[in-house]
Amino acid sequence: MALKLPIYMDHAATTPCDPRVVEAMLPFFTEKFGNAGSRNHRFGWEAEEGVDAARQHAAALIGADEKCIIFTSGSTESNNLAIKGAAYMYEKAPAGSRSRGHIVSCIIEHKAVLDPVKRLVKEGFDATFIEPPSDGVITADMVKAAMRDDTILVTIMWANNEIGTVNEVRQIGALCKQRGVLFHTDATQWTGKMPVNVDADNIDLLSWSGHKIYGPKGVGALYVRRQRPRVRLQSLLDGGGQERGFRSGTLNVPGIVGFGKACEIAKAEMHRDAERLSHLRHRLETEITARLDSCAINGHREKRLPHITNISFGFVEGEGLMMAVKNIACSSGSACTSASLEPSYVLKGLGVGDELAHSSLRLSLGRWTTDEQIDYAIEEISKAVKKLRTMSPLYDMHKEGIDLSKVEWAHH
Amino acid sequence: MAYGPKIIDHYENPRNVGNFGTQEQMKSDTRIGVGLVGAPECGDVMQLSIKVDPATGRIQDAKFKTFGCGSAIASSSLATEWLKGKTLDEGLAIRNTQIVEELALPPVKIHCSVLAEDAIKAAISDYRAKNGLPAETQAAAH
C-alpha cells in the first residue's frame, strides 16, 4: 500500500481523535443535548449520565475516586486552577503582603505552569525554579534542596513535553507528603500513556488533557485529592457552582463524554501502545544515528516516555530541516519562526548549547504510527540532514577541524 | 508557516552552493573575498564568497554556504545570483529590501535578508582589505 503523505509525527502536540471517541460523543450533540445541570427532565438526566460515566472512566485511569475529578477546558486551565487555587487558599499572608508562601517548580515546565507561578511571584509569593541536570530528570533530592519552611506547593511535571523525560514523581510526592506540602503534577504527556495511581504515586493535584490521549480538544481534568489531606482550592471561575464549586460553567457534555471514552480506551490499550511505540522509536533512533554523524539524543535515554524522541543534528538548523522533511509533521526546538531568535528554553535549560538547540527535531509517535512511516522518516531525515550539511558552513569548519566555539562570530 | 514559491524554489534548488577551497586556501587567494556573518547560537550563519576578476574588477563568481532556515538559505542563494557579473560598487548597492521583495519574505524573516546584505558587504570588504583598496568608493557612498 502506498504511504499516505504527509505523515504525522507530532503526537506530543496533539493527537487525532480515536473514531470510538467521536462515536461516543455524537449523540450528545443532538438527541442527548441537555444541560447536565438540569435536574428536572430527561434531557438533563441523559447528559448527567454521560458525564457521570466519563467521570468514572477518568477516575479509573488514575486510580482515583470519581468525586476527585474536576472537568476543565484542558491542562492549561487545570494547571492554573491547581497552582493559583492552592496558592490563594494556603497563602501565609493575605493579598497585598510579601512572603505569602513559597512554591517549588522547575525551569523546564510547560508555560502553562511557569506563567501561573510567575504571576503568583508578582503577587507576593516566592518561587524556586529548579535547574535540571543535563539528562533533564528532576529528582526528589533536588526538590528537597529547593524546599523551605514556608513552602506551600510543589509543582513538577510528570514527563516533559519536548524531550519526554520522566521525573521522580512518586518520590517527590512522598517527600511532599512527609513535609505536609501540596504536590501538583502536570501529567499532560504522561497520563493515558503510562500508568498512574494517585495514592501510590503520592499526588494531591494532577492535570491532564483530552487531546493528548486521542480525545477531543478543549476538555481536560484536574484531580483534587479529597482525603489525607482534603485539598481545598480557591476557584478561578465564579458562577453556577458546577464541579463542586471548583469550576463554574455549564459542562461541556460532548467533550467530557469524549474525554471519558479516551480515558477508557487509554486504560485498556496503553501498555500495548507503549510497547509497540518504544520499538518503533528505538528503530528510528538507532537507524538515524547509524546513518549520520554528529547527532545527539536529548534527555535521559532510559527515563523517557516511549513515544517521544528529541534529536539534535549538529550543523543543521531545525526549521530549515523541517522544511526539507515537509512530508513529516514534527516540531523543532529552533525558534526561527518566532521573532525572538531564542531557541527552545527546555533544551537550553538542560545546558544543550544554543546551536544544538537550534538544530533539534522532536518526533512523537502515536497510536496509528506504522512501520512504513518509520522507514520513511529514517530515509527522509537522513537524506535531508546530509543535503543541508553540504550547504552548511559550520559542517565544513567542523570537518576542517575548526573549533566552532573558538570562532569569533559577528552577533547581530 | 507557508512560504512563497520563490523561497521554496531557492531552498529546494539552491544556486551556487559551495566555496573556493578550504578556509585557508580562500584566505591566501587575493582574488577571493569571504564574508562570514551570523552566529550558530542565533540560528543563522552565512558564508558568502566572491571571486573577482582583477582585470575587470567584476565579480566573476559567487558561492554561499548557509546554516539557517529556509529563508536564510533562499536569501543567500539569491544574493549569489545577483552578485555575479556586478562590480564591487554595484554589489554594495544591493539592499535587503530588494531581497525581501524578490522572495516575498514574511515579516519574521526580514532578518535573513539583513544577514544576506551583511554577508555581501563583508565579502566585498574582505576582498578590498586583502588588495589594499579603500573600503568604499565615492560612487557607492551614500
XYZ file of C-alpha atoms in Angstrom:
554
model
C 0.000 0.000 0.000
C 1.306 3.433 -0.902
C 2.272 5.574 2.032
C -0.140 8.444 2.578
C 1.687 11.766 2.891
C 2.236 13.874 4.891
C 2.779 11.642 7.899
C 2.050 12.837 11.406
C 4.841 12.569 13.990
C 3.778 15.331 16.349
C 1.605 13.445 18.843
C 3.106 15.358 21.763
C 1.455 18.455 20.299
C -1.908 16.836 19.794
C -3.428 13.524 18.738
C -6.203 12.692 16.318
C -9.492 11.702 17.944
C -9.985 7.972 18.122
C -13.067 7.132 15.983
C -14.513 5.302 19.007
C -14.316 8.595 20.899
C -16.116 10.501 18.155
C -18.805 7.830 18.032
C -19.377 8.101 21.769
C -19.639 11.893 21.571
C -22.052 12.240 18.657
C -25.381 11.584 20.431
C -24.534 14.270 22.964
C -24.595 16.979 20.294
C -28.056 16.164 19.036
C -30.563 13.915 20.809
C -28.834 13.982 24.214
C -28.079 17.687 24.107
C -29.327 18.531 27.617
C -27.622 20.604 30.277
C -26.136 18.247 32.838
C -27.295 20.735 35.466
C -30.966 20.377 34.531
C -32.267 18.153 37.315
C -35.935 18.037 36.401
C -36.185 16.446 32.983
C -34.930 13.582 30.907
C -32.643 15.734 28.742
C -30.704 16.849 31.784
C -30.587 13.322 33.223
C -29.190 11.870 29.994
C -26.464 14.472 29.877
C -25.668 13.879 33.525
C -25.442 10.118 32.945
C -22.936 10.755 30.177
C -20.874 12.989 32.453
C -21.045 10.515 35.351
C -19.788 7.657 33.197
C -16.977 9.841 31.890
C -16.036 10.812 35.430
C -15.763 7.132 36.349
C -13.504 6.398 33.390
C -11.324 9.419 34.141
C -11.037 8.420 37.792
C -10.309 4.780 36.947
C -7.458 5.808 34.652
C -5.594 7.403 37.552
C -6.756 5.136 40.378
C -8.874 7.848 41.979
C -12.337 8.253 43.413
C -14.671 9.831 40.869
C -15.575 12.617 43.309
C -11.985 13.890 42.933
C -12.315 14.664 39.214
C -12.958 18.258 38.128
C -13.594 18.710 34.431
C -11.915 21.710 32.843
C -11.152 23.048 29.377
C -7.764 21.312 29.319
C -4.406 21.171 31.033
C -3.754 24.903 30.897
C -6.880 25.537 32.917
C -6.221 22.575 35.209
C -2.710 23.864 35.931
C -3.958 27.382 36.583
C -6.677 26.129 38.906
C -4.321 23.831 40.795
C -1.467 26.311 41.193
C -3.289 29.592 41.742
C -6.206 27.939 43.509
C -3.894 26.234 46.002
C -1.656 29.280 46.463
C -4.589 31.579 47.267
C -6.120 29.004 49.611
C -2.944 28.129 51.515
C -1.269 31.554 51.480
C 0.674 32.511 54.591
C -0.239 36.193 54.308
C -3.090 37.999 52.565
C -3.032 39.726 49.209
C -1.015 42.920 49.263
C 1.683 41.475 51.519
C 5.005 39.880 50.691
C 6.189 36.375 51.648
C 2.753 34.917 51.001
C 4.248 31.469 50.589
C 6.907 29.612 48.632
C 6.399 27.454 45.542
C 8.872 24.949 44.070
C 8.844 24.331 40.323
C 11.363 23.752 37.569
C 12.647 25.784 34.622
C 11.673 23.200 32.003
C 7.992 23.062 32.946
C 5.414 23.913 30.301
C 4.492 27.600 30.050
C 1.082 26.708 31.461
C 2.853 26.010 34.769
C 5.674 28.559 34.590
C 3.449 31.514 33.837
C 0.899 30.945 36.635
C 3.798 30.579 39.090
C 5.428 33.745 37.754
C 2.164 35.613 38.137
C 1.975 34.476 41.761
C 5.514 35.759 42.308
C 4.350 39.181 41.099
C 1.509 38.956 43.598
C 3.797 38.435 46.597
C 4.574 34.697 46.567
C 8.130 33.371 46.281
C 9.230 30.625 43.925
C 12.275 28.472 43.319
C 12.684 27.080 39.818
C 14.909 24.022 39.896
C 17.506 23.780 37.132
C 17.615 20.212 35.854
C 20.822 18.322 35.161
C 21.740 17.647 31.540
C 19.628 14.463 31.457
C 16.541 16.523 32.303
C 15.334 14.361 35.198
C 14.149 16.104 38.376
C 14.750 14.011 41.486
C 13.290 14.160 44.984
C 16.689 15.296 46.281
C 16.598 18.341 44.020
C 13.122 19.191 45.255
C 14.208 18.661 48.843
C 17.083 21.083 48.385
C 14.719 23.693 46.968
C 12.107 23.426 49.745
C 11.860 25.980 52.541
C 9.928 26.195 55.788
C 7.316 28.347 54.080
C 6.901 26.111 51.004
C 3.187 25.602 50.338
C 3.224 23.909 46.928
C 5.493 21.841 44.733
C 4.570 21.670 41.053
C 6.719 19.356 38.932
C 5.620 17.862 35.632
C 5.460 14.088 35.283
C 7.016 13.916 31.823
C 8.477 16.697 29.751
C 6.695 17.657 26.547
C 9.796 18.430 24.479
C 12.155 15.636 25.419
C 9.833 13.125 27.083
C 11.971 12.727 30.208
C 10.224 11.374 33.295
C 10.714 12.930 36.717
C 10.810 11.089 40.058
C 7.168 11.820 40.709
C 6.441 9.123 43.266
C 9.483 10.047 45.370
C 8.779 13.767 45.078
C 5.214 13.045 46.178
C 6.452 11.054 49.167
C 8.731 13.914 50.174
C 5.885 16.416 49.927
C 3.604 14.171 51.944
C 6.222 13.832 54.664
C 6.673 17.623 54.784
C 2.957 18.389 54.620
C 3.348 20.304 51.355
C 0.863 20.015 48.496
C 2.114 18.298 45.357
C 0.757 19.128 41.905
C 1.942 17.413 38.745
C 1.229 18.471 35.188
C 0.793 14.962 33.797
C -0.408 16.002 30.351
C 2.175 13.954 28.461
C 2.167 11.016 30.862
C -1.448 10.246 31.754
C -3.144 7.872 29.368
C 0.243 6.718 28.055
C 1.679 5.278 31.254
C 0.013 4.046 34.464
C -0.999 6.424 37.252
C -2.166 5.684 40.757
C -2.658 8.895 42.671
C -2.427 7.128 46.037
C 0.681 5.047 45.364
C 2.240 7.976 43.495
C 1.507 10.398 46.370
C -0.222 13.010 44.237
C -2.526 15.733 45.534
C -3.306 17.513 42.276
C -2.884 16.147 38.741
C -3.654 17.815 35.397
C -4.315 16.161 32.079
C -5.925 16.870 28.725
C -8.219 15.059 26.325
C -6.497 15.951 23.090
C -3.182 14.341 24.045
C -4.873 10.980 24.581
C -6.884 10.639 21.349
C -9.799 12.593 22.798
C -11.230 15.963 21.794
C -9.590 19.365 22.242
C -10.977 21.814 24.770
C -11.542 19.345 27.581
C -9.353 18.079 30.392
C -9.436 17.327 34.064
C -7.886 18.153 37.376
C -7.640 15.520 40.071
C -8.120 17.098 43.504
C -7.394 14.859 46.498
C -10.281 14.637 48.968
C -8.734 12.581 51.751
C -5.389 12.591 53.504
C -5.306 15.506 53.031
C -8.506 17.083 51.790
C -7.182 19.638 49.299
C -9.032 22.915 49.091
C -8.705 25.331 46.193
C -9.947 28.819 45.594
C -11.949 28.713 42.388
C -10.891 30.888 39.483
C -14.250 30.925 37.723
C -17.245 32.014 39.763
C -20.785 31.363 38.734
C -23.210 28.486 38.903
C -21.049 26.406 41.219
C -20.659 23.375 38.935
C -17.948 20.792 39.652
C -18.447 21.118 43.413
C -17.802 24.836 43.169
C -14.270 24.369 41.834
C -15.170 25.260 38.286
C -18.357 27.103 37.392
C -19.717 26.959 33.890
C -22.133 24.682 32.017
C -20.415 21.370 31.479
C -19.057 20.633 28.009
C -21.021 17.399 27.874
C -19.953 16.059 24.444
C -16.337 16.949 25.206
C -16.469 15.325 28.626
C -18.074 12.182 27.191
C -15.286 12.034 24.594
C -12.681 12.608 27.269
C -14.129 9.757 29.316
C -14.110 7.432 26.321
C -10.497 8.395 25.571
C -9.576 7.576 29.184
C -11.354 4.230 28.992
C -9.536 3.260 25.782
C -6.211 4.517 27.129
C -6.528 2.387 30.244
C -7.197 -0.718 28.162
C -4.592 -0.118 25.455
C -1.757 1.939 26.943
C 0.522 -0.993 27.652
C 0.225 -2.356 24.149
C 0.678 1.108 22.596
C 3.694 1.879 24.776
C 5.453 -1.349 23.939
C 4.853 -1.019 20.223
C 5.890 2.632 20.130
C 9.042 2.045 22.120
C 10.158 -0.486 19.482
C 9.364 1.917 16.671
C 11.211 4.731 18.392
C 14.203 2.512 19.061
C 14.437 1.704 15.377
C 14.023 5.348 14.399
C 16.803 6.456 16.743
C 19.264 3.681 16.012
C 18.845 3.913 12.237
C 19.154 7.679 12.118
C 22.174 7.823 14.400
C 23.813 4.999 12.435
C 23.472 6.932 9.196
C 24.517 10.359 10.447
C 27.482 11.611 12.459
C 27.236 14.436 14.993
C 23.710 13.645 16.263
C 22.696 13.730 19.911
C 19.559 12.394 21.546
C 18.429 14.929 24.125
C 17.359 13.916 27.617
C 17.844 10.779 29.705
C 17.997 7.708 27.491
C 16.001 5.375 29.738
C 13.846 7.619 31.920
C 11.766 8.745 28.986
C 8.290 8.330 27.562
C 8.345 5.587 24.923
C 6.920 7.617 22.059
C 8.954 10.846 22.069
C 12.431 11.428 20.707
C 14.284 14.708 20.531
C 17.390 14.671 18.368
C 19.890 17.440 17.687
C 21.507 17.240 14.256
C 24.756 19.165 14.513
C 25.437 21.919 11.963
C 21.898 21.889 10.561
C 19.219 24.380 11.560
C 15.945 22.876 12.777
C 13.445 24.935 10.856
C 15.402 24.545 7.648
C 15.403 20.824 8.358
C 11.646 20.747 8.908
C 11.229 22.435 5.552
C 13.353 19.720 3.952
C 11.216 16.978 5.501
C 7.992 18.733 4.685
C 6.094 15.453 4.451
C 6.845 14.676 8.084
C 4.845 16.775 10.527
C 7.027 17.283 13.593
C 8.399 20.153 15.638
C 11.729 21.801 16.277
C 13.490 23.470 19.177
C 14.550 26.115 16.737
C 12.725 29.341 17.382
C 13.413 30.614 13.921
C 9.695 31.032 13.373
C 9.440 33.456 16.253
C 10.938 36.920 16.134
C 12.921 36.322 19.319
C 15.683 34.166 17.774
C 15.652 32.288 21.075
C 15.803 28.521 20.751
C 13.918 26.093 22.987
C 14.124 27.111 26.644
C 13.790 23.444 27.576
C 16.904 22.390 25.674
C 18.760 25.466 26.899
C 17.622 24.530 30.398
C 19.412 21.190 30.016
C 22.575 23.024 29.059
C 22.350 21.965 25.422
C 24.317 24.632 23.523
C 22.281 27.203 21.636
C 23.436 25.935 18.278
C 22.365 22.358 19.082
C 19.068 23.644 20.450
C 18.507 25.343 17.096
C 19.338 22.033 15.440
C 16.784 19.820 17.129
C 13.739 17.924 15.948
C 11.081 16.429 18.184
C 9.374 13.382 16.708
C 6.471 11.967 18.694
C 4.755 8.765 17.659
C 1.183 7.686 18.228
C -1.476 5.003 18.099
C -1.520 4.842 14.310
C 2.182 5.292 13.563
C 3.261 2.435 11.281
C 6.482 0.621 10.445
C 6.325 2.113 6.945
C 6.112 5.627 8.365
C 9.187 4.961 10.487
C 11.061 3.707 7.404
C 10.047 6.826 5.529
C 11.118 9.124 8.370
C 14.529 7.419 8.646
C 15.141 7.832 4.904
C 13.879 11.370 4.568
C 15.520 12.784 7.673
C 18.898 11.212 6.876
C 18.727 12.490 3.310
C 17.706 15.989 4.382
C 20.415 16.303 7.039
C 23.052 15.191 4.543
C 21.818 17.659 1.954
C 21.719 20.557 4.409
C 25.186 19.698 5.656
C 26.564 20.086 2.141
C 25.235 23.639 2.401
C 26.371 24.286 5.968
C 29.477 26.428 6.572
C 29.586 25.025 10.098
C 29.850 21.447 8.884
C 32.777 22.431 6.634
C 34.552 24.071 9.546
C 33.875 21.047 11.715
C 35.365 18.806 9.007
C 38.386 21.083 8.727
C 38.931 20.685 12.442
C 37.976 24.244 13.367
C 36.608 24.559 16.899
C 33.340 26.442 16.397
C 33.301 27.646 19.981
C 36.580 29.464 19.339
C 35.365 31.316 16.262
C 34.536 34.990 16.807
C 31.013 35.258 15.483
C 29.532 38.512 14.312
C 26.489 38.608 16.589
C 23.578 40.500 15.273
C 4.458 28.944 8.095
C 3.571 28.831 4.433
C 6.337 30.092 2.183
C 6.080 31.726 -1.201
C 7.102 29.808 -4.361
C 10.363 31.745 -4.847
C 11.671 30.898 -1.380
C 10.792 27.264 -1.921
C 12.466 27.235 -5.328
C 15.708 28.705 -3.955
C 15.540 26.399 -0.943
C 14.951 23.256 -2.961
C 17.270 24.193 -5.833
C 19.839 26.429 -4.198
C 22.100 28.256 -6.670
C 25.853 28.402 -6.222
C 26.331 26.322 -3.102
C 29.957 25.965 -2.144
C 33.159 27.900 -1.623
C 36.504 28.356 -3.358
C 38.564 25.811 -1.436
C 39.180 25.482 2.272
C 39.126 28.433 4.659
C 42.936 28.545 4.473
C 43.028 28.454 0.670
C 40.460 31.204 0.387
C 42.347 33.329 2.877
C 45.554 33.189 0.843
C 43.965 33.833 -2.571
C 43.814 37.587 -3.288
C 41.045 37.169 -5.872
C 38.712 35.821 -3.199
C 36.680 37.751 -0.659
C 34.817 35.906 2.096
C 32.076 37.221 4.336
C 31.084 35.118 7.353
C 28.168 36.604 9.267
C 25.718 35.473 11.933
C 26.311 33.093 14.810
C 25.343 29.464 15.444
C 23.546 30.345 18.674
C 21.359 32.787 16.751
C 20.388 30.020 14.343
C 21.860 31.644 11.227
C 25.368 31.624 9.786
C 26.068 32.700 6.213
C 29.340 32.366 4.412
C 29.396 34.245 1.127
C 32.469 34.042 -1.083
C 33.188 36.108 -4.178
C 35.832 35.650 -6.815
C 36.816 38.902 -8.510
C 38.412 39.227 -11.938
C 41.389 41.525 -11.268
C 41.376 42.797 -14.871
C 37.770 43.991 -14.975
C 37.098 44.410 -11.245
C 33.863 42.473 -11.687
C 32.609 39.588 -9.583
C 33.231 36.524 -11.730
C 31.673 34.002 -9.421
C 29.901 33.903 -6.083
C 29.165 30.993 -3.769
C 27.443 30.525 -0.454
C 27.117 28.143 2.439
C 24.370 28.788 4.951
C 23.318 27.286 8.267
C 19.798 28.533 8.793
C 16.138 28.315 7.996
C 14.645 28.158 4.513
C 14.518 31.939 4.200
C 18.166 32.303 5.156
C 19.179 29.735 2.540
C 16.978 31.346 -0.115
C 18.275 34.868 0.684
C 21.892 33.824 0.339
C 21.207 31.802 -2.805
C 19.544 34.839 -4.383
C 22.420 37.091 -3.289
C 24.969 34.931 -5.140
C 22.857 35.071 -8.304
C 22.634 38.828 -8.141
C 26.340 39.341 -7.422
C 27.659 37.550 -10.469
C 28.834 39.993 -13.147
C 28.496 43.026 -10.897
C 31.256 45.467 -9.968
C 32.030 45.741 -6.277
C 30.170 49.031 -6.037
C 27.145 47.551 -7.743
C 27.302 44.654 -5.302
C 27.360 47.039 -2.375
C 24.248 48.725 -3.710
C 22.162 45.575 -3.157
C 19.715 46.257 -0.325
C 17.982 43.788 1.943
C 14.631 45.299 0.973
C 15.198 44.138 -2.608
C 15.722 40.586 -1.321
C 12.578 40.843 0.823
C 10.627 41.978 -2.200
C 12.013 39.410 -4.644
C 11.433 36.445 -2.316
C 8.280 37.831 -0.660
C 9.816 37.160 2.754
C 7.340 37.286 5.643
C 7.985 39.959 8.323
C 9.515 37.499 10.840
C 12.097 36.554 8.206
C 13.368 40.019 7.355
C 16.458 39.422 9.494
C 17.501 36.759 6.932
C 17.665 39.410 4.214
C 19.586 41.743 6.525
C 22.066 38.966 7.127
C 22.449 38.417 3.371
C 23.156 42.127 2.861
C 25.697 41.978 5.690
C 27.322 38.942 4.070
C 27.659 40.761 0.736
C 29.260 43.753 2.449
C 31.571 41.551 4.492
C 32.750 39.599 1.437
C 33.432 42.760 -0.579
C 35.187 44.462 2.301
C 37.317 41.330 2.842
C 38.339 41.402 -0.802
C 39.164 45.108 -0.642
C 41.147 44.792 2.557
C 43.184 41.956 1.057
C 44.003 44.022 -2.009
C 44.711 47.274 -0.199
C 41.699 49.015 -1.726
C 39.681 51.673 0.127
C 36.635 50.231 1.914
C 34.091 52.066 -0.182
C 34.443 54.183 -3.328
C 32.835 57.557 -3.762
C 30.271 56.234 -6.202
C 28.808 53.756 -3.749
C 28.930 56.075 -0.758
C 25.593 57.453 0.249
